[in-house]
Amino acid sequence: MNHEHIMRKSLYVNVFLVFMKIVSGFFFNSVALIADGVHSISDLLSDIFVVLGIRHSIKPADEDHPFGHGKFEYVLSLLLGLSIITIAYNLGKNVITNWSNAIEVPNGLTMVIIVVVIGLKLILARYLIRKGQETGSEIIQASGQESFSDVISSAVVFIGVGGVLLGHQLDIDWLLYGDKVASFIIALFIIRIGIIIVLEAIKSIQGKTVGEEICQEYKESIAKIDGVHAVDQLDMIAYGPYYQAIVEIKVDGTKTVKEGHDIAHLVHETLLKNEKICHVSVHVNPGGKL
């Protein structure tokens, strides 16, 4: 299953959730559910950005981009994070501005809607995180994490709306603000998610190495190549959904330049057989004769 197909599924679910939350929020008088719908709009933007990013990042290398277009994914992640922060800021500002306005008691059916939303979003979040890990796509995993935050925000809405309904039944005034408090908490939560996405995108744009566990797998395959005495160093740099490999190998110091080159070329070609590696640089270090 390709990356774009995965994200299209998420896109369809989020379109449905945005419609469901915002329409239900207006119909059942829940400011918090409308705010949660705005949060889902950020998920929708995420999916659109991811689909665009995937389409561009999988383009083959060209003269102007010899390592491919993988880092475009990080640029879109950065824009996504900034968009989420902007949406959340305006949401929080709106809650504060309208704090003293008349309080409307939501319809009890709002609770049922929220439970359905939480169930759907939890399934989607787990699906995206799992597929992101399977495909090694950072932006799909980020979208899954953002979707999981929607589960938490919907839980906050559930508590807030429940508080308003309880306050109305028991005539407890301070509980009537639960809907607005939930809306403000969601705004803060969305801002936090946006900041995390921005920081991760900046880190990736600067050049982030992959985990030692992944490197070890490639080291073992290189060490098996005839003529390679040892793998002195291997750096795997994330490049969107791909890796850029920089490797130093040790060969018999008595071999000719051509023989050393042939071994390096074999390492180069072996690594490039893996579809996740977009570029390989091999440096040869002389060692003792075995």
Coordinates of N, CA and C in Angstrom, one line a residue, residues 94-262:
N94 N -10.9 33.5 20.5 CA -12.3 33.6 20.4 C -13.0 33.2 21.6
V95 N -12.5 32.2 22.3 CA -13.1 31.7 23.6 C -13.0 32.8 24.6
I96 N -11.8 33.4 24.7 CA -11.6 34.5 25.7 C -12.5 35.7 25.5
T97 N -12.6 36.0 24.2 CA -13.4 37.2 23.8 C -14.9 37.0 24.1
N98 N -15.4 35.7 24.0 CA -16.8 35.5 24.2 C -17.1 34.8 25.6
W99 N -16.1 34.9 26.5 CA -16.3 34.2 27.8 C -17.5 34.7 28.5
S100 N -17.8 36.0 28.5 CA -18.9 36.6 29.3 C -20.2 36.5 28.6
N101 N -20.3 36.0 27.4 CA -21.5 35.8 26.7 C -22.4 34.8 27.4
A102 N -23.7 34.9 27.0 CA -24.7 33.9 27.6 C -24.3 32.5 27.4
I103 N -24.5 31.7 28.4 CA -24.1 30.2 28.4 C -25.3 29.4 27.9
E104 N -25.1 28.6 26.8 CA -26.1 27.8 26.3 C -25.8 26.3 26.7
V105 N -26.9 25.6 27.2 CA -26.7 24.3 27.6 C -26.8 23.3 26.4
P106 N -25.8 22.5 26.1 CA -25.8 21.6 25.0 C -26.9 20.5 25.2
N107 N -27.3 20.0 24.0 CA -28.3 18.8 24.0 C -27.5 17.6 24.5
G108 N -28.3 16.7 25.2 CA -27.7 15.5 25.8 C -27.1 14.6 24.7
L109 N -27.7 14.7 23.5 CA -27.2 13.8 22.4 C -25.7 14.1 22.0
T110 N -25.3 15.3 22.4 CA -23.9 15.7 22.1 C -22.9 14.6 22.7
M111 N -23.2 14.1 23.8 CA -22.4 13.1 24.4 C -22.2 11.8 23.6
V112 N -23.3 11.5 22.9 CA -23.3 10.3 22.0 C -22.4 10.6 20.8
I113 N -22.6 11.8 20.3 CA -21.8 12.2 19.1 C -20.3 12.1 19.5
I114 N -19.9 12.6 20.6 CA -18.5 12.6 21.1 C -18.0 11.2 21.2
V115 N -18.7 10.3 21.8 CA -18.3 8.9 21.9 C -18.0 8.3 20.6
V116 N -18.9 8.5 19.6 CA -18.7 8.0 18.2 C -17.4 8.6 17.6
V117 N -17.2 9.9 17.8 CA -16.0 10.6 17.3 C -14.8 10.0 17.9
I118 N -14.7 9.8 19.2 CA -13.5 9.3 19.9 C -13.2 7.9 19.3
G119 N -14.2 7.1 19.1 CA -14.0 5.7 18.6 C -13.4 5.7 17.2
L120 N -14.0 6.5 16.3 CA -13.5 6.6 14.9 C -12.0 7.2 14.9
K121 N -11.8 8.2 15.7 CA -10.5 8.9 15.7 C -9.4 8.0 16.3
L122 N -9.7 7.2 17.3 CA -8.8 6.3 17.9 C -8.3 5.2 16.9
I123 N -9.3 4.7 16.1 CA -9.0 3.7 15.1 C -8.1 4.3 14.0
L124 N -8.4 5.6 13.6 CA -7.6 6.2 12.5 C -6.2 6.5 13.0
A125 N -6.1 7.0 14.3 CA -4.8 7.4 14.8 C -3.8 6.2 14.9
R126 N -4.4 5.1 15.4 CA -3.6 3.9 15.5 C -3.2 3.3 14.1
Y127 N -4.1 3.4 13.2 CA -3.8 3.0 11.8 C -2.7 3.8 11.2
L128 N -2.7 5.1 11.3 CA -1.7 6.0 10.7 C -0.3 5.8 11.3
I129 N -0.3 5.7 12.7 CA 1.0 5.5 13.4 C 1.6 4.2 12.9
R130 N 0.8 3.1 12.9 CA 1.3 1.8 12.5 C 1.8 1.8 11.0
K131 N 1.0 2.4 10.1 CA 1.5 2.5 8.7 C 2.7 3.4 8.5
G132 N 2.8 4.4 9.3 CA 3.9 5.3 9.3 C 5.2 4.6 9.7
Q133 N 5.1 3.8 10.7 CA 6.2 3.0 11.2 C 6.6 1.9 10.2
E134 N 5.6 1.3 9.6 CA 5.9 0.2 8.6 C 6.5 0.8 7.3
T135 N 6.1 2.0 6.9 CA 6.7 2.6 5.7 C 7.9 3.5 5.9
G136 N 8.1 3.8 7.2 CA 9.2 4.6 7.5 C 9.0 6.1 7.2
S137 N 7.7 6.5 7.1 CA 7.3 7.8 6.7 C 7.1 8.7 7.9
E138 N 8.0 9.7 8.1 CA 7.9 10.6 9.3 C 6.6 11.4 9.3
I139 N 6.2 11.8 8.1 CA 5.1 12.7 8.0 C 3.7 12.0 8.2
I140 N 3.7 10.7 7.9 CA 2.5 9.9 8.1 C 2.4 9.6 9.6
Q141 N 3.5 9.4 10.3 CA 3.5 9.2 11.7 C 3.1 10.5 12.4
A142 N 3.6 11.6 11.9 CA 3.2 12.9 12.5 C 1.7 13.1 12.4
S143 N 1.2 12.7 11.3 CA -0.3 12.9 11.1 C -1.0 12.0 12.0
G144 N -0.5 10.8 12.3 CA -1.1 9.9 13.2 C -1.1 10.4 14.6
Q145 N 0.0 11.0 15.0 CA 0.2 11.6 16.3 C -0.8 12.8 16.5
E146 N -1.0 13.6 15.4 CA -1.9 14.7 15.4 C -3.3 14.2 15.6
S147 N -3.6 13.1 14.9 CA -4.9 12.5 15.0 C -5.2 11.9 16.4
F148 N -4.1 11.4 17.0 CA -4.3 10.9 18.4 C -4.6 12.0 19.3
S149 N -4.0 13.2 19.1 CA -4.3 14.4 19.9 C -5.8 14.7 19.8
D150 N -6.4 14.4 18.7 CA -7.8 14.7 18.5 C -8.7 13.8 19.4
V151 N -8.2 12.6 19.7 CA -8.9 11.7 20.6 C -8.9 12.3 22.0
I152 N -7.7 12.9 22.4 CA -7.6 13.5 23.7 C -8.5 14.7 23.8
S153 N -8.5 15.6 22.7 CA -9.3 16.8 22.8 C -10.8 16.5 22.8
S154 N -11.2 15.4 22.1 CA -12.6 15.0 22.1 C -13.0 14.5 23.5
A155 N -12.0 13.8 24.2 CA -12.3 13.4 25.6 C -12.5 14.6 26.5
V156 N -11.7 15.7 26.3 CA -11.8 16.9 27.0 C -13.2 17.5 26.8
V157 N -13.7 17.5 25.5 CA -15.0 18.0 25.2 C -16.1 17.2 25.9
F158 N -15.9 15.9 26.0 CA -16.8 15.0 26.7 C -17.0 15.4 28.1
I159 N -15.8 15.7 28.8 CA -15.8 16.1 30.2 C -16.5 17.5 30.3
G160 N -16.1 18.4 29.4 CA -16.7 19.7 29.5 C -18.2 19.8 29.3
V161 N -18.6 19.1 28.3 CA -20.1 19.0 28.0 C -20.8 18.3 29.1
G162 N -20.2 17.2 29.6 CA -20.8 16.5 30.7 C -20.9 17.4 31.9
G163 N -19.9 18.3 32.2 CA -20.0 19.2 33.3 C -21.1 20.2 33.2
V164 N -21.3 20.7 31.9 CA -22.4 21.7 31.7 C -23.8 21.0 32.0
L165 N -23.9 19.8 31.4 CA -25.2 19.1 31.6 C -25.5 18.8 33.1
L166 N -24.4 18.4 33.8 CA -24.5 18.1 35.2 C -24.8 19.4 36.0
G167 N -24.1 20.5 35.7 CA -24.3 21.8 36.3 C -25.7 22.3 36.1
H168 N -26.3 22.0 34.9 CA -27.6 22.5 34.6 C -28.7 21.7 35.5
Q169 N -28.4 20.4 35.6 CA -29.3 19.5 36.3 C -29.3 19.8 37.8
L170 N -28.1 20.0 38.4 CA -27.9 20.2 39.8 C -27.9 21.7 40.2
D171 N -28.0 22.6 39.2 CA -28.0 24.0 39.4 C -26.7 24.5 40.1
I172 N -25.5 24.0 39.5 CA -24.2 24.4 40.0 C -23.6 25.3 38.9
D173 N -23.5 26.6 39.2 CA -23.2 27.6 38.2 C -21.8 27.4 37.6
W174 N -20.8 27.1 38.4 CA -19.4 27.0 37.9 C -19.2 25.9 36.9
L175 N -20.1 24.8 37.0 CA -20.0 23.7 36.0 C -20.5 24.1 34.6
L176 N -21.3 25.2 34.6 CA -21.9 25.6 33.3 C -20.8 26.2 32.4
Y177 N -19.6 26.5 32.9 CA -18.5 27.0 32.1 C -17.7 25.9 31.5
G178 N -18.1 24.6 31.8 CA -17.3 23.5 31.4 C -17.0 23.4 29.9
D179 N -18.1 23.8 29.1 CA -18.0 23.8 27.6 C -16.9 24.8 27.1
K180 N -16.9 26.0 27.7 CA -15.9 27.0 27.3 C -14.5 26.7 27.8
V181 N -14.4 26.1 29.0 CA -13.1 25.7 29.6 C -12.5 24.6 28.7
A182 N -13.4 23.7 28.3 CA -12.9 22.6 27.4 C -12.4 23.2 26.1
S183 N -13.1 24.2 25.5 CA -12.7 24.8 24.3 C -11.3 25.5 24.4
F184 N -11.0 26.1 25.5 CA -9.8 26.8 25.7 C -8.6 25.8 25.9
I185 N -8.9 24.7 26.7 CA -7.9 23.6 26.8 C -7.6 23.0 25.5
I186 N -8.6 22.8 24.6 CA -8.3 22.2 23.3 C -7.4 23.2 22.5
A187 N -7.6 24.5 22.6 CA -6.8 25.4 21.9 C -5.3 25.3 22.4
L188 N -5.1 25.2 23.7 CA -3.8 25.1 24.2 C -3.1 23.8 23.7
F189 N -3.9 22.7 23.7 CA -3.5 21.4 23.3 C -3.0 21.4 21.8
I190 N -3.8 22.1 21.0 CA -3.5 22.1 19.6 C -2.2 22.9 19.4
I191 N -2.1 24.0 20.1 CA -0.8 24.8 20.0 C 0.4 24.0 20.3
R192 N 0.3 23.1 21.4 CA 1.4 22.2 21.8 C 1.7 21.3 20.6
I193 N 0.7 20.7 20.0 CA 0.9 19.8 18.9 C 1.6 20.5 17.7
G194 N 1.2 21.7 17.4 CA 1.8 22.5 16.3 C 3.2 22.8 16.6
I195 N 3.6 23.1 17.9 CA 5.0 23.4 18.2 C 5.8 22.2 18.1
I196 N 5.3 21.0 18.5 CA 6.1 19.8 18.4 C 6.4 19.5 16.9
I197 N 5.4 19.6 16.0 CA 5.5 19.4 14.6 C 6.6 20.3 14.0
V198 N 6.5 21.6 14.4 CA 7.5 22.6 13.9 C 8.9 22.2 14.3
L199 N 9.1 21.9 15.5 CA 10.4 21.6 16.0 C 11.0 20.3 15.4
E200 N 10.1 19.3 15.2 CA 10.6 18.1 14.5 C 10.9 18.4 13.0
A201 N 10.2 19.2 12.4 CA 10.4 19.6 11.0 C 11.8 20.3 10.9
I202 N 12.0 21.3 11.8 CA 13.3 22.0 11.7 C 14.4 21.1 12.0
K203 N 14.3 20.1 12.9 CA 15.4 19.2 13.2 C 15.6 18.3 11.9
S204 N 14.6 17.9 11.2 CA 14.7 17.0 10.1 C 15.4 17.8 8.9
I205 N 15.0 19.1 8.7 CA 15.5 19.9 7.6 C 17.0 20.1 7.8
Q206 N 17.4 20.2 9.1 CA 18.9 20.4 9.4 C 19.7 19.1 9.1
G207 N 19.0 18.0 9.1 CA 19.7 16.7 8.8 C 19.7 15.8 10.1
K208 N 18.7 14.9 10.1 CA 18.6 14.0 11.3 C 19.0 12.6 11.0
T209 N 19.9 12.0 11.8 CA 20.3 10.6 11.5 C 19.2 9.7 12.0
V210 N 19.2 8.5 11.5 CA 18.2 7.5 11.9 C 18.8 6.7 13.1
G211 N 18.0 5.9 13.7 CA 18.3 5.1 14.8 C 19.4 4.1 14.6
E212 N 20.2 3.7 15.6 CA 21.3 2.8 15.6 C 20.8 1.4 15.1
E213 N 19.6 1.1 15.5 CA 19.0 -0.2 15.1 C 18.9 -0.4 13.6
I214 N 18.5 0.7 12.9 CA 18.4 0.6 11.4 C 19.8 0.6 10.8
C215 N 20.7 1.4 11.4 CA 22.1 1.4 10.9 C 22.8 0.0 11.0
Q216 N 22.5 -0.7 12.1 CA 23.1 -2.0 12.4 C 22.7 -3.0 11.3
E217 N 21.5 -2.9 10.8 CA 21.1 -3.8 9.8 C 21.9 -3.6 8.5
Y218 N 22.1 -2.4 8.1 CA 22.9 -2.1 6.9 C 24.4 -2.4 7.2
K219 N 24.9 -2.2 8.4 CA 26.3 -2.5 8.7 C 26.6 -4.0 8.5
E220 N 25.6 -4.8 8.9 CA 25.8 -6.3 8.8 C 25.8 -6.7 7.3
S221 N 25.0 -6.1 6.5 CA 24.9 -6.5 5.1 C 26.2 -6.0 4.4
I222 N 26.8 -4.8 4.8 CA 28.0 -4.3 4.2 C 29.2 -5.2 4.6
A223 N 29.2 -5.7 5.8 CA 30.3 -6.5 6.3 C 30.4 -7.8 5.6
K224 N 29.3 -8.3 5.0 CA 29.3 -9.6 4.3 C 29.9 -9.5 2.9
I225 N 30.1 -8.3 2.4 CA 30.6 -8.1 1.1 C 32.0 -8.5 1.0
D226 N 32.3 -9.3 0.0 CA 33.7 -9.8 -0.2 C 34.7 -8.6 -0.4
G227 N 35.7 -8.6 0.4 CA 36.8 -7.6 0.4 C 36.6 -6.5 1.4
V228 N 35.5 -6.5 2.1 CA 35.3 -5.5 3.2 C 35.8 -6.2 4.5
H229 N 36.8 -5.6 5.1 CA 37.3 -6.1 6.4 C 36.5 -5.6 7.6
A230 N 36.0 -4.4 7.5 CA 35.2 -3.8 8.6 C 34.5 -2.6 8.1
V231 N 33.4 -2.3 8.8 CA 32.7 -1.1 8.6 C 33.1 -0.1 9.6
D232 N 33.9 0.9 9.3 CA 34.4 1.8 10.3 C 33.4 2.8 10.8
Q233 N 32.5 3.2 9.8 CA 31.5 4.2 10.2 C 30.3 4.1 9.2
L234 N 29.1 4.3 9.7 CA 28.0 4.4 8.8 C 27.0 5.4 9.3
D235 N 26.7 6.5 8.6 CA 25.8 7.5 8.9 C 24.6 7.4 8.0
M236 N 23.4 7.2 8.5 CA 22.2 7.2 7.7 C 21.4 8.4 8.0
I237 N 21.2 9.3 7.0 CA 20.6 10.6 7.2 C 19.2 10.5 6.6
A238 N 18.2 10.8 7.4 CA 16.8 10.8 6.8 C 16.6 11.9 5.8
Y239 N 16.0 11.5 4.7 CA 15.8 12.4 3.6 C 14.4 12.2 3.1
G240 N 13.4 12.8 3.9 CA 12.0 12.5 3.6 C 11.8 11.0 3.9
P241 N 11.1 10.3 3.0 CA 10.9 8.8 3.2 C 12.1 8.0 2.9
Y242 N 13.2 8.6 2.5 CA 14.4 7.9 2.1 C 15.6 8.1 3.0
Y243 N 16.7 7.4 2.8 CA 17.9 7.6 3.5 C 19.1 7.9 2.6
Q244 N 19.9 8.8 3.1 CA 21.2 9.0 2.5 C 22.3 8.3 3.3
A245 N 23.0 7.4 2.7 CA 24.0 6.6 3.4 C 25.5 7.2 3.1
I246 N 26.2 7.4 4.2 CA 27.6 7.8 4.1 C 28.4 6.8 4.9
V247 N 29.2 6.0 4.2 CA 29.8 4.8 4.8 C 31.4 4.8 4.6
E248 N 32.1 4.4 5.7 CA 33.5 4.2 5.6 C 33.8 2.8 5.8
I249 N 34.5 2.2 4.8 CA 34.9 0.7 5.0 C 36.4 0.6 5.0
K250 N 36.8 -0.5 5.6 CA 38.2 -0.8 5.7 C 38.5 -2.0 4.8
V251 N 39.5 -1.9 3.9 CA 39.9 -3.0 3.0 C 41.4 -3.3 3.2
D252 N 41.8 -4.3 2.6 CA 43.2 -4.7 2.6 C 44.1 -3.6 2.1
G253 N 45.0 -3.1 2.9 CA 45.9 -1.9 2.5 C 46.8 -2.2 1.3
T254 N 47.0 -3.5 1.0 CA 47.9 -3.8 -0.1 C 47.2 -3.9 -1.5
K255 N 45.9 -3.7 -1.5 CA 45.2 -3.7 -2.7 C 45.4 -2.5 -3.6
T256 N 45.3 -2.6 -4.9 CA 45.5 -1.4 -5.8 C 44.3 -0.5 -5.6
V257 N 44.5 0.7 -6.2 CA 43.4 1.7 -6.2 C 42.2 1.1 -6.9
K258 N 42.4 0.5 -8.0 CA 41.2 -0.1 -8.8 C 40.5 -1.2 -7.9
E259 N 41.3 -2.0 -7.3 CA 40.7 -3.1 -6.5 C 39.8 -2.5 -5.3
G260 N 40.4 -1.4 -4.7 CA 39.7 -0.7 -3.6 C 38.4 -0.1 -4.2
H261 N 38.5 0.5 -5.4 CA 37.4 1.1 -6.0 C 36.3 0.1 -6.3
D262 N 36.7 -1.1 -6.8 CA 35.7 -2.1 -7.1 C 34.9 -2.6 -5.9

